[in-house]
mmCIF file of C-alpha atoms in Angstrom:
data_model
loop_
_atom_site.group_PDB
_atom_site.id
_atom_site.type_symbol
_atom_site.label_atom_id
_atom_site.label_comp_id
_atom_site.label_asym_id
_atom_site.label_seq_id
_atom_site.Cartn_x
_atom_site.Cartn_y
_atom_site.Cartn_z
ATOM 1 C CA MET W 1 14.658 5.312 -25.778
ATOM 2 C CA ARG W 2 11.868 5.853 -28.263
ATOM 3 C CA THR W 3 9.539 8.761 -27.666
ATOM 4 C CA VAL W 4 6.029 9.453 -28.886
ATOM 5 C CA GLY W 5 6.282 11.827 -31.829
ATOM 6 C CA SER W 6 4.223 13.201 -34.657
ATOM 7 C CA ARG W 7 4.427 9.886 -36.553
ATOM 8 C CA SER W 8 2.725 7.895 -33.800
ATOM 9 C CA ARG W 9 -0.577 6.304 -34.747
ATOM 10 C CA SER W 10 -3.663 5.459 -32.744
ATOM 11 C CA LEU W 11 -4.619 1.934 -31.745
ATOM 12 C CA VAL W 12 -7.520 1.948 -34.228
ATOM 13 C CA THR W 13 -5.148 2.878 -37.060
ATOM 14 C CA TRP W 14 -2.807 0.021 -36.204
ATOM 15 C CA LEU W 15 -5.738 -2.401 -36.032
ATOM 16 C CA LEU W 16 -6.938 -1.235 -39.452
ATOM 17 C CA ILE W 17 -3.444 -1.645 -40.894
ATOM 18 C CA ALA W 18 -3.214 -5.157 -39.451
ATOM 19 C CA GLN W 19 -6.621 -6.075 -40.858
ATOM 20 C CA ALA W 20 -5.669 -4.623 -44.253
ATOM 21 C CA VAL W 21 -2.469 -6.662 -44.373
ATOM 22 C CA VAL W 22 -4.358 -9.860 -43.547
ATOM 23 C CA LEU W 23 -7.048 -9.125 -46.127
ATOM 24 C CA CYS W 24 -4.498 -8.291 -48.834
ATOM 25 C CA VAL W 25 -2.602 -11.526 -48.274
ATOM 26 C CA THR W 26 -5.887 -13.460 -48.280
ATOM 27 C CA ALA W 27 -7.043 -11.751 -51.469
ATOM 28 C CA VAL W 28 -3.799 -12.442 -53.305
ATOM 29 C CA VAL W 29 -3.790 -16.109 -52.311
ATOM 30 C CA ALA W 30 -7.482 -16.562 -53.149
ATOM 31 C CA THR W 31 -7.108 -14.781 -56.518
ATOM 32 C CA VAL W 32 -4.162 -16.939 -57.501
ATOM 33 C CA ALA W 33 -6.097 -20.036 -56.489
ATOM 34 C CA ALA W 34 -9.218 -19.005 -58.414
ATOM 35 C CA ALA W 35 -7.484 -17.725 -61.548
ATOM 36 C CA VAL W 36 -4.455 -19.974 -61.880
ATOM 37 C CA ILE W 37 -5.024 -23.200 -59.968
ATOM 38 C CA GLY W 38 -8.804 -23.506 -60.292
ATOM 39 C CA PRO W 39 -9.231 -23.723 -64.130
ATOM 40 C CA PRO W 40 -6.688 -26.549 -64.664
ATOM 41 C CA LEU W 41 -8.355 -28.552 -61.885
ATOM 42 C CA PHE W 42 -11.758 -27.896 -63.453
ATOM 43 C CA HIS W 43 -10.414 -28.993 -66.834
ATOM 44 C CA GLU W 44 -8.946 -32.179 -65.352
ATOM 45 C CA HIS W 45 -12.194 -33.173 -63.619
ATOM 46 C CA LEU W 46 -14.198 -32.643 -66.801
ATOM 47 C CA HIS W 47 -11.752 -34.873 -68.660
ATOM 48 C CA LEU W 48 -12.053 -37.600 -66.007
ATOM 49 C CA ALA W 49 -15.831 -37.358 -66.268
ATOM 50 C CA GLY W 50 -15.617 -38.125 -69.992
ATOM 51 C CA SER W 51 -16.699 -34.691 -71.189
ATOM 52 C CA ASP W 52 -15.397 -33.277 -74.401
ATOM 53 C CA THR W 53 -12.736 -30.737 -73.425
ATOM 54 C CA SER W 54 -12.162 -29.457 -76.956
ATOM 55 C CA GLY W 55 -14.007 -26.792 -78.848
ATOM 56 C CA SER W 56 -15.428 -23.400 -78.087
ATOM 57 C CA THR W 57 -18.135 -24.762 -75.782
ATOM 58 C CA PHE W 58 -15.587 -25.945 -73.276
ATOM 59 C CA ASP W 59 -13.752 -22.605 -73.511
ATOM 60 C CA HIS W 60 -16.977 -20.809 -72.601
ATOM 61 C CA VAL W 61 -17.593 -23.174 -69.659
ATOM 62 C CA GLU W 62 -14.064 -22.671 -68.375
ATOM 63 C CA GLU W 63 -14.369 -18.890 -68.725
ATOM 64 C CA ALA W 64 -17.706 -18.966 -66.899
ATOM 65 C CA PHE W 65 -16.092 -20.967 -64.088
ATOM 66 C CA ARG W 66 -13.229 -18.484 -63.811
ATOM 67 C CA SER W 67 -15.555 -15.444 -63.877
ATOM 68 C CA ALA W 68 -17.916 -16.921 -61.302
ATOM 69 C CA GLY W 69 -14.991 -17.705 -59.021
ATOM 70 C CA LEU W 70 -13.524 -14.226 -59.300
ATOM 71 C CA LEU W 71 -16.907 -12.538 -58.773
ATOM 72 C CA THR W 72 -17.630 -14.676 -55.750
ATOM 73 C CA LEU W 73 -14.180 -13.974 -54.383
ATOM 74 C CA GLY W 74 -14.634 -10.233 -54.960
ATOM 75 C CA ALA W 75 -17.980 -10.193 -53.173
ATOM 76 C CA ALA W 76 -16.556 -12.197 -50.265
ATOM 77 C CA LEU W 77 -13.546 -9.876 -50.080
ATOM 78 C CA LEU W 78 -15.756 -6.773 -49.985
ATOM 79 C CA ALA W 79 -17.858 -8.318 -47.228
ATOM 80 C CA ALA W 80 -14.701 -9.245 -45.303
ATOM 81 C CA ILE W 81 -13.352 -5.683 -45.647
ATOM 82 C CA ALA W 82 -16.605 -4.197 -44.356
ATOM 83 C CA ALA W 83 -16.782 -6.654 -41.437
ATOM 84 C CA ALA W 84 -13.118 -6.152 -40.555
ATOM 85 C CA GLY W 85 -13.484 -2.370 -40.624
ATOM 86 C CA LEU W 86 -16.598 -2.466 -38.433
ATOM 87 C CA VAL W 87 -15.033 -4.859 -35.915
ATOM 88 C CA THR W 88 -11.836 -2.794 -35.818
ATOM 89 C CA VAL W 89 -13.681 0.463 -35.146
ATOM 90 C CA VAL W 90 -15.925 -1.029 -32.453
ATOM 91 C CA LEU W 91 -13.119 -2.919 -30.745
ATOM 92 C CA GLY W 92 -10.776 0.041 -31.100
ATOM 93 C CA ARG W 93 -13.210 2.342 -29.369
ATOM 94 C CA ARG W 94 -13.696 -0.146 -26.545
ATOM 95 C CA LEU W 95 -9.928 -0.333 -26.100
ATOM 96 C CA THR W 96 -8.915 3.270 -26.682
ATOM 97 C CA GLY W 97 -11.554 4.742 -24.375
ATOM 98 C CA PRO W 98 -10.264 3.073 -21.174
ATOM 99 C CA LEU W 99 -6.655 3.524 -22.306
ATOM 100 C CA GLN W 100 -7.184 7.244 -22.838
ATOM 101 C CA ASP W 101 -8.818 7.482 -19.400
ATOM 102 C CA LEU W 102 -5.838 5.636 -17.928
ATOM 103 C CA ALA W 103 -3.379 7.952 -19.669
ATOM 104 C CA SER W 104 -5.292 11.001 -18.454
ATOM 105 C CA ALA W 105 -5.385 9.698 -14.874
ATOM 106 C CA ALA W 106 -1.669 8.868 -15.018
ATOM 107 C CA THR W 107 -0.952 12.433 -16.182
ATOM 108 C CA ARG W 108 -2.980 13.850 -13.280
ATOM 109 C CA LEU W 109 -1.111 11.546 -10.935
ATOM 110 C CA ALA W 110 2.242 12.677 -12.313
ATOM 111 C CA ASP W 111 1.140 16.298 -11.799
ATOM 112 C CA GLY W 112 0.639 15.612 -8.101
ATOM 113 C CA HIS W 113 -3.107 14.990 -8.059
ATOM 114 C CA TYR W 114 -2.898 11.860 -5.907
ATOM 115 C CA GLY W 115 -6.081 9.874 -5.662
ATOM 116 C CA ALA W 116 -6.905 10.119 -9.399
ATOM 117 C CA THR W 117 -8.892 7.042 -10.428
ATOM 118 C CA VAL W 118 -10.187 5.436 -13.599
ATOM 119 C CA ALA W 119 -13.487 3.752 -14.364
ATOM 120 C CA GLN W 120 -13.246 -0.007 -14.705
ATOM 121 C CA PRO W 121 -14.655 -1.522 -17.947
ATOM 122 C CA THR W 122 -16.933 -4.443 -17.188
ATOM 123 C CA ARG W 123 -16.558 -6.382 -20.480
ATOM 124 C CA LEU W 124 -12.773 -6.318 -20.748
ATOM 125 C CA SER W 125 -11.283 -8.277 -17.864
ATOM 126 C CA GLU W 126 -7.672 -7.408 -18.682
ATOM 127 C CA LEU W 127 -8.351 -3.663 -18.750
ATOM 128 C CA ALA W 128 -10.457 -4.020 -15.608
ATOM 129 C CA ALA W 129 -7.483 -5.630 -13.875
ATOM 130 C CA VAL W 130 -5.224 -2.776 -15.007
ATOM 131 C CA GLY W 131 -7.773 -0.234 -13.778
ATOM 132 C CA THR W 132 -8.062 -1.963 -10.403
ATOM 133 C CA ALA W 133 -4.289 -2.021 -9.990
ATOM 134 C CA PHE W 134 -4.022 1.654 -10.985
ATOM 135 C CA ASN W 135 -6.734 2.705 -8.546
ATOM 136 C CA ARG W 136 -5.072 0.739 -5.768
ATOM 137 C CA MET W 137 -1.725 2.371 -6.541
ATOM 138 C CA SER W 138 -3.352 5.796 -6.635
ATOM 139 C CA ALA W 139 -5.036 5.244 -3.268
ATOM 140 C CA GLN W 140 -1.757 4.102 -1.746
ATOM 141 C CA LEU W 141 0.051 7.160 -3.106
ATOM 142 C CA ALA W 142 -2.670 9.425 -1.739
ATOM 143 C CA SER W 143 -2.373 7.772 1.665
ATOM 144 C CA THR W 144 1.420 8.056 1.590
ATOM 145 C CA GLU W 145 1.226 11.727 0.644
ATOM 146 C CA GLN W 146 -1.217 12.381 3.457
ATOM 147 C CA VAL W 147 1.103 10.679 5.940
ATOM 148 C CA ARG W 148 4.058 12.658 4.579
ATOM 149 C CA GLN W 149 2.255 15.963 4.965
ATOM 150 C CA GLN W 150 1.087 15.017 8.446
ATOM 151 C CA MET W 151 4.617 13.938 9.348
ATOM 152 C CA LEU W 152 6.112 17.237 8.218
ATOM 153 C CA SER W 153 3.463 19.148 10.133
ATOM 154 C CA ASP W 154 4.008 17.079 13.273
ATOM 155 C CA LEU W 155 7.786 17.321 13.044
ATOM 156 C CA GLY W 156 7.544 21.072 12.608
ATOM 157 C CA HIS W 157 5.365 21.347 15.707
ATOM 158 C CA GLU W 158 7.486 18.936 17.735
ATOM 159 C CA LEU W 159 10.618 20.928 16.915
ATOM 160 C CA ARG W 160 9.021 24.342 17.278
ATOM 161 C CA THR W 161 7.736 23.826 20.822
ATOM 162 C CA PRO W 162 11.056 22.991 22.572
ATOM 163 C CA LEU W 163 12.971 25.506 20.462
ATOM 164 C CA ALA W 164 10.498 28.245 21.363
ATOM 165 C CA THR W 165 10.794 27.324 25.036
ATOM 166 C CA ILE W 166 14.587 27.403 24.858
ATOM 167 C CA GLN W 167 14.469 30.776 23.109
ATOM 168 C CA VAL W 168 12.176 32.246 25.781
ATOM 169 C CA TYR W 169 14.421 31.145 28.631
ATOM 170 C CA LEU W 170 17.570 32.310 26.855
ATOM 171 C CA ASP W 171 15.973 35.730 26.414
ATOM 172 C CA ALA W 172 15.013 35.681 30.084
ATOM 173 C CA ALA W 173 18.585 34.833 31.012
ATOM 174 C CA ASP W 174 19.848 37.757 28.955
ATOM 175 C CA ASP W 175 17.476 40.014 30.915
ATOM 176 C CA ASP W 176 18.527 38.436 34.241
ATOM 177 C CA VAL W 177 14.949 37.438 35.080
ATOM 178 C CA THR W 178 15.646 33.719 35.533
ATOM 179 C CA SER W 179 18.120 31.823 37.659
ATOM 180 C CA GLY W 180 20.870 29.677 36.272
ATOM 181 C CA HIS W 181 19.416 26.607 37.970
ATOM 182 C CA GLU W 182 15.984 27.140 36.406
ATOM 183 C CA LEU W 183 17.518 27.763 32.987
ATOM 184 C CA THR W 184 19.618 24.615 33.249
ATOM 185 C CA ALA W 185 16.588 22.535 34.236
ATOM 186 C CA VAL W 186 14.499 23.843 31.342
ATOM 187 C CA LEU W 187 17.299 23.384 28.820
ATOM 188 C CA ARG W 188 17.884 19.839 30.024
ATOM 189 C CA GLU W 189 14.155 19.023 29.776
ATOM 190 C CA GLN W 190 13.824 20.404 26.256
ATOM 191 C CA VAL W 191 17.043 18.780 25.056
ATOM 192 C CA THR W 192 15.730 15.487 26.433
ATOM 193 C CA ARG W 193 12.522 16.032 24.490
ATOM 194 C CA LEU W 194 14.441 16.715 21.280
ATOM 195 C CA ASP W 195 16.654 13.704 21.907
ATOM 196 C CA ARG W 196 13.605 11.489 22.359
ATOM 197 C CA LEU W 197 12.132 12.802 19.125
ATOM 198 C CA THR W 198 15.316 12.148 17.149
ATOM 199 C CA ARG W 199 15.611 8.650 18.605
ATOM 200 C CA ASP W 200 11.993 7.924 17.728
ATOM 201 C CA ILE W 201 12.483 9.141 14.159
ATOM 202 C CA ASN W 202 15.635 7.059 13.824
ATOM 203 C CA ALA W 203 13.841 4.016 15.214
ATOM 204 C CA ILE W 204 10.862 4.315 12.892
ATOM 205 C CA SER W 205 13.145 4.820 9.884
ATOM 206 C CA ARG W 206 14.788 1.467 10.674
ATOM 207 C CA ALA W 207 11.700 -0.303 11.973
ATOM 208 C CA ASP W 208 10.732 -1.808 8.658
ATOM 209 C CA GLU W 209 9.869 -5.502 8.564
ATOM 210 C CA SER W 210 12.401 -6.219 5.846
ATOM 211 C CA ALA W 211 15.169 -4.181 7.470
ATOM 212 C CA ILE W 212 14.981 -5.234 11.129
ATOM 213 C CA THR W 213 17.758 -7.534 12.274
ATOM 214 C CA LEU W 214 16.669 -9.853 15.081
ATOM 215 C CA GLU W 215 18.864 -11.714 17.526
ATOM 216 C CA ARG W 216 16.572 -14.579 18.434
ATOM 217 C CA ASN W 217 17.091 -16.376 21.731
ATOM 218 C CA PRO W 218 14.843 -18.299 24.135
ATOM 219 C CA ILE W 219 12.925 -15.837 26.331
ATOM 220 C CA ASP W 220 10.941 -16.460 29.504
ATOM 221 C CA VAL W 221 7.853 -14.285 29.068
ATOM 222 C CA ALA W 222 7.261 -13.706 32.787
ATOM 223 C CA GLU W 223 10.861 -12.596 33.273
ATOM 224 C CA LEU W 224 10.617 -10.372 30.191
ATOM 225 C CA LEU W 225 7.562 -8.616 31.621
ATOM 226 C CA ALA W 226 9.226 -8.219 35.023
ATOM 227 C CA SER W 227 12.195 -6.471 33.394
ATOM 228 C CA VAL W 228 9.833 -3.937 31.818
ATOM 229 C CA THR W 229 7.181 -3.440 34.508
ATOM 230 C CA GLY W 230 9.418 -3.578 37.582
ATOM 231 C CA PRO W 231 11.374 -0.330 37.057
ATOM 232 C CA ARG W 232 8.201 1.716 36.502
ATOM 233 C CA GLN W 233 6.140 0.515 39.469
ATOM 234 C CA GLU W 234 7.305 3.298 41.783
ATOM 235 C CA HIS W 235 6.598 5.983 39.199
ATOM 236 C CA LEU W 236 3.115 4.595 38.561
ATOM 237 C CA ARG W 237 2.324 4.435 42.269
ATOM 238 C CA ALA W 238 3.310 8.103 42.561
ATOM 239 C CA ARG W 239 0.531 8.883 40.083
ATOM 240 C CA GLY W 240 -1.892 6.592 41.841
ATOM 241 C CA LEU W 241 -1.887 4.162 38.922
ATOM 242 C CA THR W 242 -2.212 0.445 39.534
ATOM 243 C CA LEU W 243 -0.259 -1.959 37.335
ATOM 244 C CA ASP W 244 -1.477 -5.574 37.451
ATOM 245 C CA VAL W 245 0.662 -8.249 35.797
ATOM 246 C CA SER W 246 -0.562 -11.788 35.183
ATOM 247 C CA ALA W 247 2.035 -14.035 33.572
ATOM 248 C CA PRO W 248 2.069 -17.810 34.170
ATOM 249 C CA SER W 249 5.518 -19.256 34.759
ATOM 250 C CA GLY W 250 7.111 -21.549 32.206
ATOM 251 C CA THR W 251 5.829 -19.672 29.139
ATOM 252 C CA THR W 252 8.652 -19.159 26.668
ATOM 253 C CA LEU W 253 9.149 -17.881 23.153
ATOM 254 C CA ARG W 254 12.070 -17.309 20.824
ATOM 255 C CA GLY W 255 12.772 -13.718 19.882
ATOM 256 C CA ASP W 256 14.886 -10.615 20.225
ATOM 257 C CA ARG W 257 14.783 -9.637 23.903
ATOM 258 C CA LEU W 258 15.701 -5.967 23.417
ATOM 259 C CA ARG W 259 13.225 -5.513 20.581
ATOM 260 C CA LEU W 260 10.389 -7.080 22.553
ATOM 261 C CA GLN W 261 11.271 -4.958 25.579
ATOM 262 C CA GLN W 262 10.938 -1.963 23.286
ATOM 263 C CA VAL W 263 7.473 -3.143 22.179
ATOM 264 C CA LEU W 264 6.241 -3.668 25.740
ATOM 265 C CA THR W 265 7.754 -0.368 26.880
ATOM 266 C CA ASN W 266 5.970 1.490 24.077
ATOM 267 C CA LEU W 267 2.651 -0.180 24.902
ATOM 268 C CA LEU W 268 2.986 0.620 28.605
ATOM 269 C CA ASP W 269 4.035 4.197 27.813
ATOM 270 C CA ASN W 270 0.961 4.532 25.613
ATOM 271 C CA ALA W 271 -1.305 3.114 28.332
ATOM 272 C CA GLU W 272 0.195 5.382 30.993
ATOM 273 C CA ARG W 273 -0.040 8.439 28.737
ATOM 274 C CA HIS W 274 -3.775 7.971 28.226
ATOM 275 C CA THR W 275 -4.788 6.832 31.711
ATOM 276 C CA ALA W 276 -5.779 9.397 34.293
ATOM 277 C CA ASP W 277 -4.293 9.423 37.803
ATOM 278 C CA GLY W 278 -5.838 6.685 39.901
ATOM 279 C CA GLY W 279 -6.497 4.452 36.892
ATOM 280 C CA ARG W 280 -5.522 0.852 36.294
ATOM 281 C CA ILE W 281 -3.271 -0.852 33.720
ATOM 282 C CA ARG W 282 -3.339 -4.617 33.249
ATOM 283 C CA VAL W 283 -0.796 -6.835 31.491
ATOM 284 C CA THR W 284 -2.010 -10.366 30.829
ATOM 285 C CA VAL W 285 -0.151 -13.284 29.278
ATOM 286 C CA ARG W 286 -2.169 -16.126 27.746
ATOM 287 C CA PRO W 287 -0.508 -19.254 26.311
ATOM 288 C CA GLU W 288 -2.145 -20.392 23.069
ATOM 289 C CA PRO W 289 -1.538 -23.328 20.716
ATOM 290 C CA GLN W 290 1.906 -22.674 19.189
ATOM 291 C CA ALA W 291 1.734 -19.032 20.287
ATOM 292 C CA VAL W 292 1.563 -16.712 23.262
ATOM 293 C CA SER W 293 -0.488 -13.518 23.538
ATOM 294 C CA ILE W 294 0.398 -10.510 25.665
ATOM 295 C CA GLU W 295 -2.362 -7.980 26.288
ATOM 296 C CA VAL W 296 -1.850 -4.479 27.672
ATOM 297 C CA ALA W 297 -5.166 -2.941 28.762
ATOM 298 C CA ASP W 298 -6.090 0.306 30.490
ATOM 299 C CA ASP W 299 -9.229 2.102 31.642
ATOM 300 C CA GLY W 300 -8.166 5.440 30.199
ATOM 301 C CA ASP W 301 -9.160 7.612 27.258
ATOM 302 C CA GLY W 302 -10.117 4.844 24.846
ATOM 303 C CA ILE W 303 -10.055 4.987 21.042
ATOM 304 C CA GLY W 304 -12.859 5.901 18.657
ATOM 305 C CA GLU W 305 -13.946 3.206 16.217
ATOM 306 C CA GLU W 306 -12.910 5.329 13.248
ATOM 307 C CA HIS W 307 -9.326 5.440 14.552
ATOM 308 C CA LEU W 308 -8.760 1.759 15.378
ATOM 309 C CA ALA W 309 -7.692 0.822 11.845
ATOM 310 C CA HIS W 310 -5.064 3.586 11.781
ATOM 311 C CA VAL W 311 -3.429 3.605 15.228
ATOM 312 C CA PHE W 312 -0.415 1.615 13.985
ATOM 313 C CA GLU W 313 0.312 4.013 11.121
ATOM 314 C CA ARG W 314 3.364 6.233 11.396
ATOM 315 C CA PHE W 315 2.672 9.637 12.953
ATOM 316 C CA TYR W 316 -1.042 8.890 13.272
ATOM 317 C CA ARG W 317 -2.686 10.361 16.350
ATOM 318 C CA THR W 318 -6.315 10.062 17.395
ATOM 319 C CA ASP W 319 -6.301 13.513 18.985
ATOM 320 C CA THR W 320 -3.416 15.657 17.771
ATOM 321 C CA ALA W 321 -3.625 18.322 20.463
ATOM 322 C CA ARG W 322 -4.088 15.831 23.303
ATOM 323 C CA ASP W 323 -1.276 13.554 22.141
ATOM 324 C CA ARG W 324 1.104 16.475 21.770
ATOM 325 C CA ASP W 325 0.286 17.577 25.297
ATOM 326 C CA HIS W 326 1.001 14.033 26.464
ATOM 327 C CA GLY W 327 4.320 14.003 24.624
ATOM 328 C CA GLY W 328 3.404 11.440 21.970
ATOM 329 C CA ALA W 329 4.650 11.815 18.419
ATOM 330 C CA GLY W 330 2.580 8.971 16.924
ATOM 331 C CA ILE W 331 5.604 6.730 16.390
ATOM 332 C CA GLY W 332 5.610 4.196 19.227
ATOM 333 C CA LEU W 333 2.767 1.996 18.003
ATOM 334 C CA ALA W 334 4.192 1.960 14.468
ATOM 335 C CA ILE W 335 7.466 0.664 15.905
ATOM 336 C CA CYS W 336 5.547 -1.987 17.844
ATOM 337 C CA ARG W 337 3.830 -3.200 14.705
ATOM 338 C CA SER W 338 7.062 -3.441 12.703
ATOM 339 C CA VAL W 339 8.895 -5.353 15.434
ATOM 340 C CA VAL W 340 6.015 -7.765 16.046
ATOM 341 C CA LEU W 341 5.591 -8.468 12.332
ATOM 342 C CA ALA W 342 9.332 -9.075 12.040
ATOM 343 C CA HIS W 343 8.905 -11.793 14.697
ATOM 344 C CA GLY W 344 6.166 -13.412 12.606
ATOM 345 C CA GLY W 345 3.450 -12.263 15.005
ATOM 346 C CA SER W 346 0.503 -9.895 14.959
ATOM 347 C CA ILE W 347 -0.712 -6.899 16.940
ATOM 348 C CA THR W 348 -4.275 -5.603 17.272
ATOM 349 C CA ALA W 349 -6.046 -2.758 19.033
ATOM 350 C CA HIS W 350 -9.500 -2.933 20.640
ATOM 351 C CA SER W 351 -11.692 -0.287 22.270
ATOM 352 C CA ASN W 352 -15.387 0.389 22.748
ATOM 353 C CA GLY W 353 -14.930 4.097 22.167
ATOM 354 C CA PHE W 354 -13.704 7.173 23.947
ATOM 355 C CA GLY W 355 -13.692 6.934 27.725
ATOM 356 C CA THR W 356 -13.848 3.121 27.788
ATOM 357 C CA GLY W 357 -10.131 2.268 27.815
ATOM 358 C CA ALA W 358 -8.151 0.357 25.241
ATOM 359 C CA ARG W 359 -6.576 -3.085 24.806
ATOM 360 C CA PHE W 360 -3.522 -3.872 22.718
ATOM 361 C CA ARG W 361 -2.795 -7.529 22.083
ATOM 362 C CA ILE W 362 0.343 -8.956 20.541
ATOM 363 C CA THR W 363 0.530 -12.593 19.497
ATOM 364 C CA LEU W 364 3.938 -14.207 19.001
ATOM 365 C CA PRO W 365 4.777 -17.738 17.806
ATOM 366 C CA THR W 366 6.331 -20.116 20.327
ATOM 367 C CA PRO W 367 8.992 -22.760 19.621
#
């Protein structure tokens, strides 16, 4: 692979070399034409015109023709050199400036300064397109780095809390200040929490649209909802929560039953997590032309407008402390989005702000 060394030249230098080569070739050809080809043609035309082509007078005329041609050619060549040099310098500066900015931004990006951008030249559409693409890439890298840092922070906290709890109770057991039954219950609870976290991380690592494998089969939507909402009714009633389900019979779609159960379970878990005791959760199915929509709504915490565009991002949480207390790791909605997109559908979130509840709507194509 070739590397940039001490013999590398700037763009302006290469443009000047290219212009010089073109001008040299032009000068050689024009000189040959003026000095070698031109006089015989001039002599021939004088002969055809009936002029006397003998004697010293004709020699002087021919010499004058040759000298005039060479002088004119020289003047034109000097003008062409000056124009070519000026155009090369001006164009070179217009090209090298943005390219140097791009190289500098790329160096900053390689050094870990994500979010580095370049100014976009307005008169050079190709360079403007390159600048736009670079800025978009830089913004995406900055967003990815932010998510990575947030993920590491969240994972550290999610792991630290159960491990600290386990350590406290193990120390208490060593000091004989806790019963075996209490220790077993706490260990089981924290192990369950760690198991849920590892399963969520494993799910989100595989929940990529291009990597999900779907087993598509005809699904009755009402029956699908019953399989998800039925088992949790008793638990919700214990908290004083009301779960209303409206699903017209005969609505079907073609999809992966287990994957869609996972989506609905995550949405209901999210609604339950952010709805206070005594609240209400509603699941509504609406047939649409060549599609069916399923909406999960609650009258709980709600979502701020600034968060709506990010709720489906991995490890994103609208209120980090509150979500941690509720047991959320910011993964469930990201899984929902990946599964729905893999089915060729869409998922959206709606809320009028904190304290007004939230609505999540998935739309899936029907056969």
